[in-house]
Amino acid sequence: MAGSATYTAVLDACVLYPAPLRDLLLSLASAGLFHARWTPDIEHEWTRNLLANRPDLNLKQLQTTQERMIAAIPDCMVTHYEPLIAGLSLPDPDDRHVLAAAIAGHADAIVTVNLKDFPAAILATYSLEAQHPDDFVMNQLELREYEALAAIKRMRARLRNPPRTPEEFIDTLQQNGLVQSARRLRQRINLI
């Protein structure tokens, strides 16, 4: 892909690891609020860590999740980023593949909880910014509130095992680090 007219964000493994956060970000992307992208390396990282920490899950379950993610988000997979990795410098060299994906994927941002690993001065060189998922979701709510709320309402409606009340749903998002977003959703609870 040569670029996207839609705001594009590479999703770091740390925001794909927790299911509620992954589902929220992909629900917003699926609704067209932004273009979500990731790589096979990012996919491998979050699934490897999840399998290591959750013995109740198995690889087949996560492969099904990965297939659904790819089916839900057209052109999500960034490829041909590997040659860029060696020429990049970040505080944690293991994160260079994420920056390479953002460059190759023509992204505007990297959504990550590890902001210190993606210094603004380095990212600015590539016309990129790192955003915490809470800030990123708040931006979606501020820019296109009703479309974002509709996507969130559809997401909550899909939760059936067990179903979640709006309050329970918002509490789960808050527990996953979306404090500002949870506060905003409480103000609009009748719409989700």
C-alpha atoms as a PDB file:
ATOM      1  CA  MET A   1       0.000   0.000   0.000  1.00  0.00           C
ATOM      2  CA  ALA A   2       1.416   3.389  -0.961  1.00  0.00           C
ATOM      3  CA  GLY A   3      -0.332   5.183   1.874  1.00  0.00           C
ATOM      4  CA  SER A   4      -3.756   5.733   3.317  1.00  0.00           C
ATOM      5  CA  ALA A   5      -6.093   8.695   3.275  1.00  0.00           C
ATOM      6  CA  THR A   6      -7.256   7.501   6.693  1.00  0.00           C
ATOM      7  CA  TYR A   7      -5.256   8.183   9.846  1.00  0.00           C
ATOM      8  CA  THR A   8      -3.088   5.084  10.222  1.00  0.00           C
ATOM      9  CA  ALA A   9      -1.747   3.581  13.433  1.00  0.00           C
ATOM     10  CA  VAL A  10       0.537   0.626  13.997  1.00  0.00           C
ATOM     11  CA  LEU A  11      -0.694  -1.289  17.033  1.00  0.00           C
ATOM     12  CA  ASP A  12       2.142  -2.480  19.254  1.00  0.00           C
ATOM     13  CA  ALA A  13       1.964  -5.971  20.776  1.00  0.00           C
ATOM     14  CA  CYS A  14       1.247  -4.541  24.233  1.00  0.00           C
ATOM     15  CA  VAL A  15      -2.097  -3.124  23.038  1.00  0.00           C
ATOM     16  CA  LEU A  16      -3.077  -6.310  21.205  1.00  0.00           C
ATOM     17  CA  TYR A  17      -2.275  -8.562  24.183  1.00  0.00           C
ATOM     18  CA  PRO A  18      -5.255  -7.692  26.436  1.00  0.00           C
ATOM     19  CA  ALA A  19      -8.440  -8.860  24.717  1.00  0.00           C
ATOM     20  CA  PRO A  20     -10.624  -5.898  25.823  1.00  0.00           C
ATOM     21  CA  LEU A  21      -8.131  -3.356  24.503  1.00  0.00           C
ATOM     22  CA  ARG A  22      -7.525  -5.315  21.295  1.00  0.00           C
ATOM     23  CA  ASP A  23     -11.264  -5.629  20.693  1.00  0.00           C
ATOM     24  CA  LEU A  24     -11.857  -1.930  21.334  1.00  0.00           C
ATOM     25  CA  LEU A  25      -9.100  -0.749  18.997  1.00  0.00           C
ATOM     26  CA  LEU A  26     -10.132  -3.147  16.245  1.00  0.00           C
ATOM     27  CA  SER A  27     -13.792  -2.211  16.677  1.00  0.00           C
ATOM     28  CA  LEU A  28     -12.901   1.446  16.146  1.00  0.00           C
ATOM     29  CA  ALA A  29     -10.760   0.544  13.130  1.00  0.00           C
ATOM     30  CA  SER A  30     -13.452  -1.699  11.675  1.00  0.00           C
ATOM     31  CA  ALA A  31     -15.884   1.222  11.932  1.00  0.00           C
ATOM     32  CA  GLY A  32     -13.506   3.268   9.779  1.00  0.00           C
ATOM     33  CA  LEU A  33     -12.295   5.681  12.437  1.00  0.00           C
ATOM     34  CA  PHE A  34      -8.665   4.839  11.666  1.00  0.00           C
ATOM     35  CA  HIS A  35      -6.611   2.310   9.731  1.00  0.00           C
ATOM     36  CA  ALA A  36      -5.077  -0.289  12.071  1.00  0.00           C
ATOM     37  CA  ARG A  37      -1.887  -2.048  11.028  1.00  0.00           C
ATOM     38  CA  TRP A  38       0.525  -4.560  12.546  1.00  0.00           C
ATOM     39  CA  THR A  39       3.077  -7.138  11.410  1.00  0.00           C
ATOM     40  CA  PRO A  40       3.657 -10.864  11.691  1.00  0.00           C
ATOM     41  CA  ASP A  41       6.357 -10.050  14.286  1.00  0.00           C
ATOM     42  CA  ILE A  42       3.919  -8.000  16.373  1.00  0.00           C
ATOM     43  CA  GLU A  43       1.328 -10.747  16.038  1.00  0.00           C
ATOM     44  CA  HIS A  44       3.856 -13.372  17.137  1.00  0.00           C
ATOM     45  CA  GLU A  45       4.939 -11.240  20.109  1.00  0.00           C
ATOM     46  CA  TRP A  46       1.498 -10.721  21.620  1.00  0.00           C
ATOM     47  CA  THR A  47       0.376 -14.315  21.035  1.00  0.00           C
ATOM     48  CA  ARG A  48       3.637 -15.772  22.412  1.00  0.00           C
ATOM     49  CA  ASN A  49       3.314 -13.665  25.569  1.00  0.00           C
ATOM     50  CA  LEU A  50      -0.355 -14.481  25.974  1.00  0.00           C
ATOM     51  CA  LEU A  51       0.290 -18.224  25.662  1.00  0.00           C
ATOM     52  CA  ALA A  52       3.100 -17.972  28.222  1.00  0.00           C
ATOM     53  CA  ASN A  53       0.859 -16.183  30.731  1.00  0.00           C
ATOM     54  CA  ARG A  54      -2.448 -17.935  30.079  1.00  0.00           C
ATOM     55  CA  PRO A  55      -2.139 -21.737  30.213  1.00  0.00           C
ATOM     56  CA  ASP A  56      -5.921 -21.968  29.695  1.00  0.00           C
ATOM     57  CA  LEU A  57      -5.445 -20.792  26.087  1.00  0.00           C
ATOM     58  CA  ASN A  58      -3.943 -22.733  23.216  1.00  0.00           C
ATOM     59  CA  LEU A  59      -2.278 -21.824  19.940  1.00  0.00           C
ATOM     60  CA  LYS A  60      -5.268 -22.882  17.829  1.00  0.00           C
ATOM     61  CA  GLN A  61      -7.551 -20.460  19.708  1.00  0.00           C
ATOM     62  CA  LEU A  62      -5.131 -17.589  19.144  1.00  0.00           C
ATOM     63  CA  GLN A  63      -4.664 -18.488  15.488  1.00  0.00           C
ATOM     64  CA  THR A  64      -8.441 -18.248  15.089  1.00  0.00           C
ATOM     65  CA  THR A  65      -8.333 -14.816  16.751  1.00  0.00           C
ATOM     66  CA  GLN A  66      -5.534 -13.748  14.403  1.00  0.00           C
ATOM     67  CA  GLU A  67      -7.499 -14.910  11.357  1.00  0.00           C
ATOM     68  CA  ARG A  68     -10.551 -12.960  12.523  1.00  0.00           C
ATOM     69  CA  MET A  69      -8.455  -9.847  13.091  1.00  0.00           C
ATOM     70  CA  ILE A  70      -7.008 -10.020   9.586  1.00  0.00           C
ATOM     71  CA  ALA A  71     -10.458 -10.628   8.086  1.00  0.00           C
ATOM     72  CA  ALA A  72     -11.954  -7.680   9.990  1.00  0.00           C
ATOM     73  CA  ILE A  73      -9.289  -5.113   9.081  1.00  0.00           C
ATOM     74  CA  PRO A  74      -8.454  -4.876   5.367  1.00  0.00           C
ATOM     75  CA  ASP A  75      -4.773  -4.301   4.562  1.00  0.00           C
ATOM     76  CA  CYS A  76      -3.763  -4.589   8.215  1.00  0.00           C
ATOM     77  CA  MET A  77      -0.574  -6.570   7.720  1.00  0.00           C
ATOM     78  CA  VAL A  78       2.572  -4.517   7.078  1.00  0.00           C
ATOM     79  CA  THR A  79       5.203  -6.341   5.043  1.00  0.00           C
ATOM     80  CA  HIS A  80       8.675  -5.510   3.704  1.00  0.00           C
ATOM     81  CA  TYR A  81       9.655  -3.601   6.838  1.00  0.00           C
ATOM     82  CA  GLU A  82      12.502  -5.918   7.869  1.00  0.00           C
ATOM     83  CA  PRO A  83      15.268  -4.195   5.807  1.00  0.00           C
ATOM     84  CA  LEU A  84      14.637  -0.967   7.742  1.00  0.00           C
ATOM     85  CA  ILE A  85      15.208  -2.466  11.197  1.00  0.00           C
ATOM     86  CA  ALA A  86      19.029  -2.454  11.249  1.00  0.00           C
ATOM     87  CA  GLY A  87      19.216   1.274  10.417  1.00  0.00           C
ATOM     88  CA  LEU A  88      16.919   2.363  13.251  1.00  0.00           C
ATOM     89  CA  SER A  89      17.836   3.377  16.781  1.00  0.00           C
ATOM     90  CA  LEU A  90      15.542   3.218  19.805  1.00  0.00           C
ATOM     91  CA  PRO A  91      16.167   2.901  23.563  1.00  0.00           C
ATOM     92  CA  ASP A  92      15.120  -0.755  23.334  1.00  0.00           C
ATOM     93  CA  PRO A  93      16.556  -2.304  20.156  1.00  0.00           C
ATOM     94  CA  ASP A  94      13.837  -4.991  20.321  1.00  0.00           C
ATOM     95  CA  ASP A  95      11.267  -2.292  19.451  1.00  0.00           C
ATOM     96  CA  ARG A  96      12.919  -1.276  16.177  1.00  0.00           C
ATOM     97  CA  HIS A  97      10.654  -3.653  14.241  1.00  0.00           C
ATOM     98  CA  VAL A  98       7.610  -1.636  15.406  1.00  0.00           C
ATOM     99  CA  LEU A  99       9.139   1.628  14.182  1.00  0.00           C
ATOM    100  CA  ALA A 100      10.145  -0.075  10.916  1.00  0.00           C
ATOM    101  CA  ALA A 101       6.552  -1.263  10.492  1.00  0.00           C
ATOM    102  CA  ALA A 102       5.247   2.256  11.094  1.00  0.00           C
ATOM    103  CA  ILE A 103       7.607   3.667   8.469  1.00  0.00           C
ATOM    104  CA  ALA A 104       6.936   0.951   5.889  1.00  0.00           C
ATOM    105  CA  GLY A 105       3.214   0.995   6.670  1.00  0.00           C
ATOM    106  CA  HIS A 106       2.928   4.762   6.138  1.00  0.00           C
ATOM    107  CA  ALA A 107       1.562   5.172   9.659  1.00  0.00           C
ATOM    108  CA  ASP A 108       0.840   8.406  11.453  1.00  0.00           C
ATOM    109  CA  ALA A 109       1.219   6.898  14.921  1.00  0.00           C
ATOM    110  CA  ILE A 110       2.284   3.944  17.007  1.00  0.00           C
ATOM    111  CA  VAL A 111      -0.243   3.006  19.682  1.00  0.00           C
ATOM    112  CA  THR A 112       1.647   1.632  22.668  1.00  0.00           C
ATOM    113  CA  VAL A 113       1.713   1.718  26.452  1.00  0.00           C
ATOM    114  CA  ASN A 114       5.524   1.836  26.267  1.00  0.00           C
ATOM    115  CA  LEU A 115       5.867   5.511  25.355  1.00  0.00           C
ATOM    116  CA  LYS A 116       9.388   5.772  26.795  1.00  0.00           C
ATOM    117  CA  ASP A 117      10.553   3.212  24.245  1.00  0.00           C
ATOM    118  CA  PHE A 118       9.479   5.486  21.376  1.00  0.00           C
ATOM    119  CA  PRO A 119      10.966   8.956  22.055  1.00  0.00           C
ATOM    120  CA  ALA A 120       9.128  11.818  20.370  1.00  0.00           C
ATOM    121  CA  ALA A 121      12.346  13.297  18.939  1.00  0.00           C
ATOM    122  CA  ILE A 122      13.197  10.066  17.120  1.00  0.00           C
ATOM    123  CA  LEU A 123       9.653   9.490  15.877  1.00  0.00           C
ATOM    124  CA  ALA A 124       9.344  13.083  14.647  1.00  0.00           C
ATOM    125  CA  THR A 125      12.172  12.338  12.198  1.00  0.00           C
ATOM    126  CA  TYR A 126       9.748   9.958  10.499  1.00  0.00           C
ATOM    127  CA  SER A 127       6.643  12.171  10.935  1.00  0.00           C
ATOM    128  CA  LEU A 128       5.320   9.744  13.543  1.00  0.00           C
ATOM    129  CA  GLU A 129       4.079  10.006  17.091  1.00  0.00           C
ATOM    130  CA  ALA A 130       3.572   7.468  19.859  1.00  0.00           C
ATOM    131  CA  GLN A 131       0.220   7.540  21.620  1.00  0.00           C
ATOM    132  CA  HIS A 132      -0.917   5.754  24.739  1.00  0.00           C
ATOM    133  CA  PRO A 133      -4.068   3.748  23.948  1.00  0.00           C
ATOM    134  CA  ASP A 134      -6.098   5.880  26.369  1.00  0.00           C
ATOM    135  CA  ASP A 135      -5.088   9.065  24.544  1.00  0.00           C
ATOM    136  CA  PHE A 136      -5.675   7.374  21.210  1.00  0.00           C
ATOM    137  CA  VAL A 137      -9.208   6.257  22.125  1.00  0.00           C
ATOM    138  CA  MET A 138      -9.959   9.700  23.572  1.00  0.00           C
ATOM    139  CA  ASN A 139      -8.881  11.230  20.259  1.00  0.00           C
ATOM    140  CA  GLN A 140     -11.348   8.980  18.439  1.00  0.00           C
ATOM    141  CA  LEU A 141     -14.099   9.966  20.860  1.00  0.00           C
ATOM    142  CA  GLU A 142     -13.318  13.655  20.444  1.00  0.00           C
ATOM    143  CA  LEU A 143     -12.947  13.614  16.666  1.00  0.00           C
ATOM    144  CA  ARG A 144     -15.919  11.416  15.741  1.00  0.00           C
ATOM    145  CA  GLU A 145     -17.829  10.859  18.942  1.00  0.00           C
ATOM    146  CA  TYR A 146     -21.046   9.321  17.670  1.00  0.00           C
ATOM    147  CA  GLU A 147     -19.318   6.963  15.230  1.00  0.00           C
ATOM    148  CA  ALA A 148     -16.937   5.888  17.996  1.00  0.00           C
ATOM    149  CA  LEU A 149     -19.795   5.408  20.474  1.00  0.00           C
ATOM    150  CA  ALA A 150     -21.743   3.370  17.900  1.00  0.00           C
ATOM    151  CA  ALA A 151     -18.699   1.123  17.352  1.00  0.00           C
ATOM    152  CA  ILE A 152     -18.296   0.712  21.108  1.00  0.00           C
ATOM    153  CA  LYS A 153     -21.993  -0.095  21.496  1.00  0.00           C
ATOM    154  CA  ARG A 154     -21.694  -2.799  18.808  1.00  0.00           C
ATOM    155  CA  MET A 155     -18.609  -4.167  20.546  1.00  0.00           C
ATOM    156  CA  ARG A 156     -20.423  -4.403  23.895  1.00  0.00           C
ATOM    157  CA  ALA A 157     -23.392  -6.085  22.191  1.00  0.00           C
ATOM    158  CA  ARG A 158     -21.056  -8.810  20.875  1.00  0.00           C
ATOM    159  CA  LEU A 159     -19.974  -9.718  24.413  1.00  0.00           C
ATOM    160  CA  ARG A 160     -22.118 -12.689  25.311  1.00  0.00           C
ATOM    161  CA  ASN A 161     -19.938 -14.954  27.429  1.00  0.00           C
ATOM    162  CA  PRO A 162     -20.736 -13.306  29.756  1.00  0.00           C
ATOM    163  CA  PRO A 163     -22.713 -10.273  28.573  1.00  0.00           C
ATOM    164  CA  ARG A 164     -21.642  -6.981  30.104  1.00  0.00           C
ATOM    165  CA  THR A 165     -23.755  -4.128  31.373  1.00  0.00           C
ATOM    166  CA  PRO A 166     -22.504  -0.718  30.269  1.00  0.00           C
ATOM    167  CA  GLU A 167     -21.055  -0.198  33.760  1.00  0.00           C
ATOM    168  CA  GLU A 168     -19.219  -3.543  33.734  1.00  0.00           C
ATOM    169  CA  PHE A 169     -17.945  -2.883  30.234  1.00  0.00           C
ATOM    170  CA  ILE A 170     -16.583   0.539  31.199  1.00  0.00           C
ATOM    171  CA  ASP A 171     -15.005  -0.890  34.363  1.00  0.00           C
ATOM    172  CA  THR A 172     -13.161  -3.461  32.222  1.00  0.00           C
ATOM    173  CA  LEU A 173     -11.782  -0.721  29.977  1.00  0.00           C
ATOM    174  CA  GLN A 174     -10.659   1.260  33.013  1.00  0.00           C
ATOM    175  CA  GLN A 175      -8.943  -1.820  34.445  1.00  0.00           C
ATOM    176  CA  ASN A 176      -7.080  -2.070  31.141  1.00  0.00           C
ATOM    177  CA  GLY A 177      -5.610   1.423  31.523  1.00  0.00           C
ATOM    178  CA  LEU A 178      -8.242   3.489  29.698  1.00  0.00           C
ATOM    179  CA  VAL A 179      -8.958   5.848  32.579  1.00  0.00           C
ATOM    180  CA  GLN A 180      -9.839   8.991  30.578  1.00  0.00           C
ATOM    181  CA  SER A 181     -11.829   6.994  28.046  1.00  0.00           C
ATOM    182  CA  ALA A 182     -13.778   5.262  30.812  1.00  0.00           C
ATOM    183  CA  ARG A 183     -14.603   8.636  32.340  1.00  0.00           C
ATOM    184  CA  ARG A 184     -15.888   9.895  28.961  1.00  0.00           C
ATOM    185  CA  LEU A 185     -17.912   6.723  28.381  1.00  0.00           C
ATOM    186  CA  ARG A 186     -19.545   7.080  31.804  1.00  0.00           C
ATOM    187  CA  GLN A 187     -20.778  10.491  30.646  1.00  0.00           C
ATOM    188  CA  ARG A 188     -22.307   8.833  27.560  1.00  0.00           C
ATOM    189  CA  ILE A 189     -23.350   5.566  29.192  1.00  0.00           C
ATOM    190  CA  ASN A 190     -26.866   5.717  27.720  1.00  0.00           C
ATOM    191  CA  LEU A 191     -25.307   5.545  24.226  1.00  0.00           C
ATOM    192  CA  ILE A 192     -23.339   2.347  24.775  1.00  0.00           C
END
